[in-house]
Amino acid sequence: MTLPEHAARRAWHAAVNPLHATIYFSPDLPAQFAALGVADRSTAALASRAAAMGAVGAGTVTATFYNYRHDFIARHLPAVWDTITPSQAVAARLRAADATLRRLLGDEAVASPAMAEAADLAMRATEGCSRHARTLYAAHADLPVPDEAHLRLWYATTLLREHRGDGHLAALLQAGLDPLEALVSHTATGRGMTPKWIKAIRGWEQSDLDAAAARLRERGLLDAGGELTAEGRAVRERLEDTTDRLDAGPYEHLGAEGLARLAELGGGFVARAVAAGAFPADAFGKA
């Protein structure tokens, strides 16, 4: 890595992933799918992200999403494709992203030179991504690039998010963390999703979370109070380091100056989105 240590990780967490993730908590996404006859919010959320891969079933989604409960996914997919096509789902998701960013940032920011610059920087970073063994990234990379700057930025953050995510799954397997152990240990860092939202969005039950916590305690990664031990913190840091290494390509391609500017511009948009209520107050943290 020729970039400053952890610069890419910080930019991804502060400026790239949150911009993409606004869609997952947005009322605009279920509204767009309801207009097409898909009334269930969970079905809409799963179909919107899976659609780039085509009319896939539960097995493919469980494999590529990694930390969702399989029977939860199977209640929604592939049945949704009897109501809408993957192409309709992709288009509905993009319309939802448009509505979400306009609502959170305002039309002036959407049309600003800063938005166009951020979109150009993020798209340049995606030129350093690799398709091989990156299923979700590769599927989304086959979609057309939107014309409008704010949608190009959102599309680019989608690619960067899925590229890092695909590599992160390999790192999780190497670390020996199963889907729920990954979630529970991330929650214990204080930066992951709260148990309430893990159950609501990922389909897990409290008994599943308790069992995962017990396995982590047996490995010496969690203490009796549910906090990460020194070894647990070390495992999580090694996990992030491996993910950084696997995800270095886009940010090395962009370069230190471009990355710093993307972090500045994207971070500003994220701060504005957060202030506008992009994420529920109880979505992230330990409780």
PDB file of N, CA and C in Angstrom, residues 11-81:
ATOM      1  N   ALA A  11     -11.921   6.324   4.716  1.00  0.00           N
ATOM      2  CA  ALA A  11     -12.752   6.938   3.681  1.00  0.00           C
ATOM      3  C   ALA A  11     -13.955   6.056   3.372  1.00  0.00           C
ATOM      4  N   TRP A  12     -13.739   4.743   3.317  1.00  0.00           N
ATOM      5  CA  TRP A  12     -14.841   3.830   3.012  1.00  0.00           C
ATOM      6  C   TRP A  12     -15.921   3.910   4.085  1.00  0.00           C
ATOM      7  N   HIS A  13     -15.505   3.887   5.359  1.00  0.00           N
ATOM      8  CA  HIS A  13     -16.477   3.906   6.449  1.00  0.00           C
ATOM      9  C   HIS A  13     -17.164   5.262   6.597  1.00  0.00           C
ATOM     10  N   ALA A  14     -16.456   6.346   6.309  1.00  0.00           N
ATOM     11  CA  ALA A  14     -16.999   7.684   6.560  1.00  0.00           C
ATOM     12  C   ALA A  14     -17.688   8.303   5.357  1.00  0.00           C
ATOM     13  N   ALA A  15     -17.262   7.921   4.150  1.00  0.00           N
ATOM     14  CA  ALA A  15     -17.736   8.655   2.978  1.00  0.00           C
ATOM     15  C   ALA A  15     -18.296   7.778   1.871  1.00  0.00           C
ATOM     16  N   VAL A  16     -17.928   6.510   1.816  1.00  0.00           N
ATOM     17  CA  VAL A  16     -18.363   5.653   0.717  1.00  0.00           C
ATOM     18  C   VAL A  16     -19.558   4.802   1.141  1.00  0.00           C
ATOM     19  N   ASN A  17     -19.373   3.938   2.105  1.00  0.00           N
ATOM     20  CA  ASN A  17     -20.434   3.023   2.493  1.00  0.00           C
ATOM     21  C   ASN A  17     -21.695   3.725   2.994  1.00  0.00           C
ATOM     22  N   PRO A  18     -21.581   4.777   3.838  1.00  0.00           N
ATOM     23  CA  PRO A  18     -22.822   5.406   4.306  1.00  0.00           C
ATOM     24  C   PRO A  18     -23.667   6.011   3.190  1.00  0.00           C
ATOM     25  N   LEU A  19     -23.024   6.554   2.158  1.00  0.00           N
ATOM     26  CA  LEU A  19     -23.807   7.100   1.049  1.00  0.00           C
ATOM     27  C   LEU A  19     -24.604   6.005   0.356  1.00  0.00           C
ATOM     28  N   HIS A  20     -23.964   4.879   0.119  1.00  0.00           N
ATOM     29  CA  HIS A  20     -24.688   3.754  -0.476  1.00  0.00           C
ATOM     30  C   HIS A  20     -25.778   3.257   0.464  1.00  0.00           C
ATOM     31  N   ALA A  21     -25.464   3.139   1.755  1.00  0.00           N
ATOM     32  CA  ALA A  21     -26.355   2.485   2.711  1.00  0.00           C
ATOM     33  C   ALA A  21     -27.600   3.290   3.041  1.00  0.00           C
ATOM     34  N   THR A  22     -27.665   4.554   2.626  1.00  0.00           N
ATOM     35  CA  THR A  22     -28.893   5.323   2.866  1.00  0.00           C
ATOM     36  C   THR A  22     -30.109   4.605   2.289  1.00  0.00           C
ATOM     37  N   ILE A  23     -29.921   3.837   1.240  1.00  0.00           N
ATOM     38  CA  ILE A  23     -31.038   3.180   0.574  1.00  0.00           C
ATOM     39  C   ILE A  23     -31.698   2.134   1.469  1.00  0.00           C
ATOM     40  N   TYR A  24     -30.924   1.505   2.359  1.00  0.00           N
ATOM     41  CA  TYR A  24     -31.454   0.398   3.157  1.00  0.00           C
ATOM     42  C   TYR A  24     -32.405   0.851   4.251  1.00  0.00           C
ATOM     43  N   PHE A  25     -32.326   2.114   4.634  1.00  0.00           N
ATOM     44  CA  PHE A  25     -33.210   2.629   5.677  1.00  0.00           C
ATOM     45  C   PHE A  25     -34.205   3.645   5.125  1.00  0.00           C
ATOM     46  N   SER A  26     -34.262   3.764   3.820  1.00  0.00           N
ATOM     47  CA  SER A  26     -35.078   4.785   3.181  1.00  0.00           C
ATOM     48  C   SER A  26     -36.505   4.313   2.951  1.00  0.00           C
ATOM     49  N   PRO A  27     -37.492   5.136   3.259  1.00  0.00           N
ATOM     50  CA  PRO A  27     -38.880   4.775   2.931  1.00  0.00           C
ATOM     51  C   PRO A  27     -39.138   4.773   1.427  1.00  0.00           C
ATOM     52  N   ASP A  28     -38.238   5.376   0.667  1.00  0.00           N
ATOM     53  CA  ASP A  28     -38.433   5.442  -0.773  1.00  0.00           C
ATOM     54  C   ASP A  28     -38.277   4.077  -1.441  1.00  0.00           C
ATOM     55  N   LEU A  29     -37.449   3.203  -0.878  1.00  0.00           N
ATOM     56  CA  LEU A  29     -37.253   1.884  -1.479  1.00  0.00           C
ATOM     57  C   LEU A  29     -38.514   1.033  -1.398  1.00  0.00           C
ATOM     58  N   PRO A  30     -39.090   0.811  -0.216  1.00  0.00           N
ATOM     59  CA  PRO A  30     -40.332   0.024  -0.194  1.00  0.00           C
ATOM     60  C   PRO A  30     -41.463   0.688  -0.969  1.00  0.00           C
ATOM     61  N   ALA A  31     -41.476   2.017  -1.033  1.00  0.00           N
ATOM     62  CA  ALA A  31     -42.531   2.703  -1.788  1.00  0.00           C
ATOM     63  C   ALA A  31     -42.434   2.376  -3.275  1.00  0.00           C
ATOM     64  N   GLN A  32     -41.214   2.376  -3.805  1.00  0.00           N
ATOM     65  CA  GLN A  32     -41.021   2.058  -5.215  1.00  0.00           C
ATOM     66  C   GLN A  32     -41.431   0.618  -5.516  1.00  0.00           C
ATOM     67  N   PHE A  33     -41.108  -0.296  -4.620  1.00  0.00           N
ATOM     68  CA  PHE A  33     -41.459  -1.699  -4.853  1.00  0.00           C
ATOM     69  C   PHE A  33     -42.948  -1.941  -4.637  1.00  0.00           C
ATOM     70  N   ALA A  34     -43.554  -1.231  -3.691  1.00  0.00           N
ATOM     71  CA  ALA A  34     -44.995  -1.380  -3.478  1.00  0.00           C
ATOM     72  C   ALA A  34     -45.773  -0.961  -4.719  1.00  0.00           C
ATOM     73  N   ALA A  35     -45.268   0.063  -5.414  1.00  0.00           N
ATOM     74  CA  ALA A  35     -45.921   0.512  -6.641  1.00  0.00           C
ATOM     75  C   ALA A  35     -45.885  -0.556  -7.730  1.00  0.00           C
ATOM     76  N   LEU A  36     -44.973  -1.518  -7.610  1.00  0.00           N
ATOM     77  CA  LEU A  36     -44.864  -2.608  -8.579  1.00  0.00           C
ATOM     78  C   LEU A  36     -45.562  -3.875  -8.096  1.00  0.00           C
ATOM     79  N   GLY A  37     -46.192  -3.803  -6.916  1.00  0.00           N
ATOM     80  CA  GLY A  37     -46.911  -4.956  -6.404  1.00  0.00           C
ATOM     81  C   GLY A  37     -46.175  -5.767  -5.362  1.00  0.00           C
ATOM     82  N   VAL A  38     -45.002  -5.280  -4.924  1.00  0.00           N
ATOM     83  CA  VAL A  38     -44.237  -5.964  -3.875  1.00  0.00           C
ATOM     84  C   VAL A  38     -44.394  -5.157  -2.594  1.00  0.00           C
ATOM     85  N   ALA A  39     -45.318  -5.580  -1.740  1.00  0.00           N
ATOM     86  CA  ALA A  39     -45.675  -4.782  -0.572  1.00  0.00           C
ATOM     87  C   ALA A  39     -44.796  -5.049   0.639  1.00  0.00           C
ATOM     88  N   ASP A  40     -44.167  -6.208   0.709  1.00  0.00           N
ATOM     89  CA  ASP A  40     -43.376  -6.563   1.880  1.00  0.00           C
ATOM     90  C   ASP A  40     -42.012  -5.862   1.845  1.00  0.00           C
ATOM     91  N   ARG A  41     -41.652  -5.175   2.939  1.00  0.00           N
ATOM     92  CA  ARG A  41     -40.415  -4.395   2.972  1.00  0.00           C
ATOM     93  C   ARG A  41     -39.178  -5.283   2.879  1.00  0.00           C
ATOM     94  N   SER A  42     -39.198  -6.412   3.549  1.00  0.00           N
ATOM     95  CA  SER A  42     -38.047  -7.308   3.505  1.00  0.00           C
ATOM     96  C   SER A  42     -37.853  -7.875   2.106  1.00  0.00           C
ATOM     97  N   THR A  43     -38.946  -8.216   1.448  1.00  0.00           N
ATOM     98  CA  THR A  43     -38.854  -8.713   0.075  1.00  0.00           C
ATOM     99  C   THR A  43     -38.233  -7.655  -0.825  1.00  0.00           C
ATOM    100  N   ALA A  44     -38.683  -6.405  -0.658  1.00  0.00           N
ATOM    101  CA  ALA A  44     -38.152  -5.305  -1.462  1.00  0.00           C
ATOM    102  C   ALA A  44     -36.663  -5.129  -1.235  1.00  0.00           C
ATOM    103  N   ALA A  45     -36.245  -5.161   0.023  1.00  0.00           N
ATOM    104  CA  ALA A  45     -34.834  -4.957   0.340  1.00  0.00           C
ATOM    105  C   ALA A  45     -33.967  -6.062  -0.246  1.00  0.00           C
ATOM    106  N   LEU A  46     -34.392  -7.302  -0.093  1.00  0.00           N
ATOM    107  CA  LEU A  46     -33.611  -8.430  -0.611  1.00  0.00           C
ATOM    108  C   LEU A  46     -33.567  -8.418  -2.135  1.00  0.00           C
ATOM    109  N   ALA A  47     -34.711  -8.199  -2.760  1.00  0.00           N
ATOM    110  CA  ALA A  47     -34.773  -8.221  -4.219  1.00  0.00           C
ATOM    111  C   ALA A  47     -33.982  -7.073  -4.821  1.00  0.00           C
ATOM    112  N   SER A  48     -33.987  -5.927  -4.170  1.00  0.00           N
ATOM    113  CA  SER A  48     -33.321  -4.753  -4.740  1.00  0.00           C
ATOM    114  C   SER A  48     -31.817  -4.962  -4.860  1.00  0.00           C
ATOM    115  N   ARG A  49     -31.230  -5.639  -3.888  1.00  0.00           N
ATOM    116  CA  ARG A  49     -29.789  -5.867  -3.927  1.00  0.00           C
ATOM    117  C   ARG A  49     -29.431  -7.092  -4.758  1.00  0.00           C
ATOM    118  N   ALA A  50     -30.300  -8.098  -4.749  1.00  0.00           N
ATOM    119  CA  ALA A  50     -30.016  -9.338  -5.475  1.00  0.00           C
ATOM    120  C   ALA A  50     -30.274  -9.213  -6.965  1.00  0.00           C
ATOM    121  N   ALA A  51     -31.079  -8.255  -7.382  1.00  0.00           N
ATOM    122  CA  ALA A  51     -31.576  -8.202  -8.756  1.00  0.00           C
ATOM    123  C   ALA A  51     -30.477  -8.109  -9.800  1.00  0.00           C
ATOM    124  N   ALA A  52     -29.359  -7.497  -9.455  1.00  0.00           N
ATOM    125  CA  ALA A  52     -28.265  -7.383 -10.427  1.00  0.00           C
ATOM    126  C   ALA A  52     -27.754  -8.751 -10.857  1.00  0.00           C
ATOM    127  N   MET A  53     -27.972  -9.777 -10.044  1.00  0.00           N
ATOM    128  CA  MET A  53     -27.530 -11.131 -10.380  1.00  0.00           C
ATOM    129  C   MET A  53     -28.550 -11.890 -11.214  1.00  0.00           C
ATOM    130  N   GLY A  54     -29.710 -11.284 -11.467  1.00  0.00           N
ATOM    131  CA  GLY A  54     -30.763 -11.971 -12.204  1.00  0.00           C
ATOM    132  C   GLY A  54     -31.783 -12.588 -11.258  1.00  0.00           C
ATOM    133  N   ALA A  55     -32.620 -13.477 -11.779  1.00  0.00           N
ATOM    134  CA  ALA A  55     -33.701 -14.071 -10.994  1.00  0.00           C
ATOM    135  C   ALA A  55     -33.173 -15.212 -10.127  1.00  0.00           C
ATOM    136  N   VAL A  56     -32.313 -14.873  -9.188  1.00  0.00           N
ATOM    137  CA  VAL A  56     -31.662 -15.878  -8.356  1.00  0.00           C
ATOM    138  C   VAL A  56     -32.571 -16.324  -7.224  1.00  0.00           C
ATOM    139  N   GLY A  57     -32.243 -17.465  -6.656  1.00  0.00           N
ATOM    140  CA  GLY A  57     -32.992 -18.008  -5.539  1.00  0.00           C
ATOM    141  C   GLY A  57     -32.301 -17.771  -4.216  1.00  0.00           C
ATOM    142  N   ALA A  58     -32.856 -18.378  -3.179  1.00  0.00           N
ATOM    143  CA  ALA A  58     -32.375 -18.142  -1.820  1.00  0.00           C
ATOM    144  C   ALA A  58     -30.937 -18.598  -1.616  1.00  0.00           C
ATOM    145  N   GLY A  59     -30.556 -19.699  -2.241  1.00  0.00           N
ATOM    146  CA  GLY A  59     -29.201 -20.214  -2.037  1.00  0.00           C
ATOM    147  C   GLY A  59     -28.137 -19.226  -2.486  1.00  0.00           C
ATOM    148  N   THR A  60     -28.319 -18.648  -3.655  1.00  0.00           N
ATOM    149  CA  THR A  60     -27.348 -17.682  -4.170  1.00  0.00           C
ATOM    150  C   THR A  60     -27.282 -16.455  -3.276  1.00  0.00           C
ATOM    151  N   VAL A  61     -28.427 -15.988  -2.813  1.00  0.00           N
ATOM    152  CA  VAL A  61     -28.454 -14.792  -1.969  1.00  0.00           C
ATOM    153  C   VAL A  61     -27.839 -15.073  -0.603  1.00  0.00           C
ATOM    154  N   THR A  62     -28.125 -16.218  -0.027  1.00  0.00           N
ATOM    155  CA  THR A  62     -27.500 -16.572   1.247  1.00  0.00           C
ATOM    156  C   THR A  62     -25.984 -16.608   1.111  1.00  0.00           C
ATOM    157  N   ALA A  63     -25.508 -17.163   0.011  1.00  0.00           N
ATOM    158  CA  ALA A  63     -24.060 -17.258  -0.201  1.00  0.00           C
ATOM    159  C   ALA A  63     -23.428 -15.886  -0.358  1.00  0.00           C
ATOM    160  N   THR A  64     -24.036 -15.019  -1.140  1.00  0.00           N
ATOM    161  CA  THR A  64     -23.409 -13.737  -1.461  1.00  0.00           C
ATOM    162  C   THR A  64     -23.650 -12.671  -0.404  1.00  0.00           C
ATOM    163  N   PHE A  65     -24.793 -12.723   0.286  1.00  0.00           N
ATOM    164  CA  PHE A  65     -25.060 -11.755   1.358  1.00  0.00           C
ATOM    165  C   PHE A  65     -24.382 -12.186   2.659  1.00  0.00           C
ATOM    166  N   TYR A  66     -24.184 -13.454   2.849  1.00  0.00           N
ATOM    167  CA  TYR A  66     -23.417 -14.108   3.917  1.00  0.00           C
ATOM    168  C   TYR A  66     -24.097 -14.107   5.283  1.00  0.00           C
ATOM    169  N   ASN A  67     -24.491 -12.947   5.802  1.00  0.00           N
ATOM    170  CA  ASN A  67     -24.917 -12.923   7.209  1.00  0.00           C
ATOM    171  C   ASN A  67     -26.422 -12.733   7.398  1.00  0.00           C
ATOM    172  N   TYR A  68     -27.195 -13.270   6.459  1.00  0.00           N
ATOM    173  CA  TYR A  68     -28.645 -13.354   6.609  1.00  0.00           C
ATOM    174  C   TYR A  68     -29.025 -14.806   6.922  1.00  0.00           C
ATOM    175  N   ARG A  69     -30.093 -14.971   7.656  1.00  0.00           N
ATOM    176  CA  ARG A  69     -30.583 -16.322   7.938  1.00  0.00           C
ATOM    177  C   ARG A  69     -31.223 -16.896   6.672  1.00  0.00           C
ATOM    178  N   HIS A  70     -30.841 -18.118   6.319  1.00  0.00           N
ATOM    179  CA  HIS A  70     -31.253 -18.679   5.031  1.00  0.00           C
ATOM    180  C   HIS A  70     -32.769 -18.834   4.932  1.00  0.00           C
ATOM    181  N   ASP A  71     -33.423 -19.336   5.965  1.00  0.00           N
ATOM    182  CA  ASP A  71     -34.862 -19.548   5.847  1.00  0.00           C
ATOM    183  C   ASP A  71     -35.622 -18.232   5.766  1.00  0.00           C
ATOM    184  N   PHE A  72     -35.045 -17.171   6.310  1.00  0.00           N
ATOM    185  CA  PHE A  72     -35.628 -15.830   6.160  1.00  0.00           C
ATOM    186  C   PHE A  72     -35.596 -15.402   4.691  1.00  0.00           C
ATOM    187  N   ILE A  73     -34.464 -15.594   4.047  1.00  0.00           N
ATOM    188  CA  ILE A  73     -34.344 -15.259   2.629  1.00  0.00           C
ATOM    189  C   ILE A  73     -35.295 -16.108   1.801  1.00  0.00           C
ATOM    190  N   ALA A  74     -35.395 -17.380   2.137  1.00  0.00           N
ATOM    191  CA  ALA A  74     -36.215 -18.308   1.350  1.00  0.00           C
ATOM    192  C   ALA A  74     -37.702 -17.973   1.414  1.00  0.00           C
ATOM    193  N   ARG A  75     -38.112 -17.203   2.416  1.00  0.00           N
ATOM    194  CA  ARG A  75     -39.509 -16.789   2.473  1.00  0.00           C
ATOM    195  C   ARG A  75     -39.831 -15.728   1.415  1.00  0.00           C
ATOM    196  N   HIS A  76     -38.790 -15.110   0.866  1.00  0.00           N
ATOM    197  CA  HIS A  76     -39.000 -13.992  -0.056  1.00  0.00           C
ATOM    198  C   HIS A  76     -38.509 -14.266  -1.476  1.00  0.00           C
ATOM    199  N   LEU A  77     -37.482 -15.078  -1.596  1.00  0.00           N
ATOM    200  CA  LEU A  77     -36.876 -15.377  -2.895  1.00  0.00           C
ATOM    201  C   LEU A  77     -36.848 -16.887  -3.111  1.00  0.00           C
ATOM    202  N   PRO A  78     -37.119 -17.338  -4.327  1.00  0.00           N
ATOM    203  CA  PRO A  78     -37.282 -16.599  -5.581  1.00  0.00           C
ATOM    204  C   PRO A  78     -38.704 -16.163  -5.893  1.00  0.00           C
ATOM    205  N   ALA A  79     -39.652 -16.266  -4.924  1.00  0.00           N
ATOM    206  CA  ALA A  79     -41.058 -15.987  -5.208  1.00  0.00           C
ATOM    207  C   ALA A  79     -41.276 -14.576  -5.754  1.00  0.00           C
ATOM    208  N   VAL A  80     -40.443 -13.626  -5.325  1.00  0.00           N
ATOM    209  CA  VAL A  80     -40.640 -12.244  -5.772  1.00  0.00           C
ATOM    210  C   VAL A  80     -40.561 -12.114  -7.288  1.00  0.00           C
ATOM    211  N   TRP A  81     -39.801 -13.000  -7.932  1.00  0.00           N
ATOM    212  CA  TRP A  81     -39.628 -12.889  -9.393  1.00  0.00           C
ATOM    213  C   TRP A  81     -40.879 -13.311 -10.153  1.00  0.00           C
TER     214      TRP A  81
END
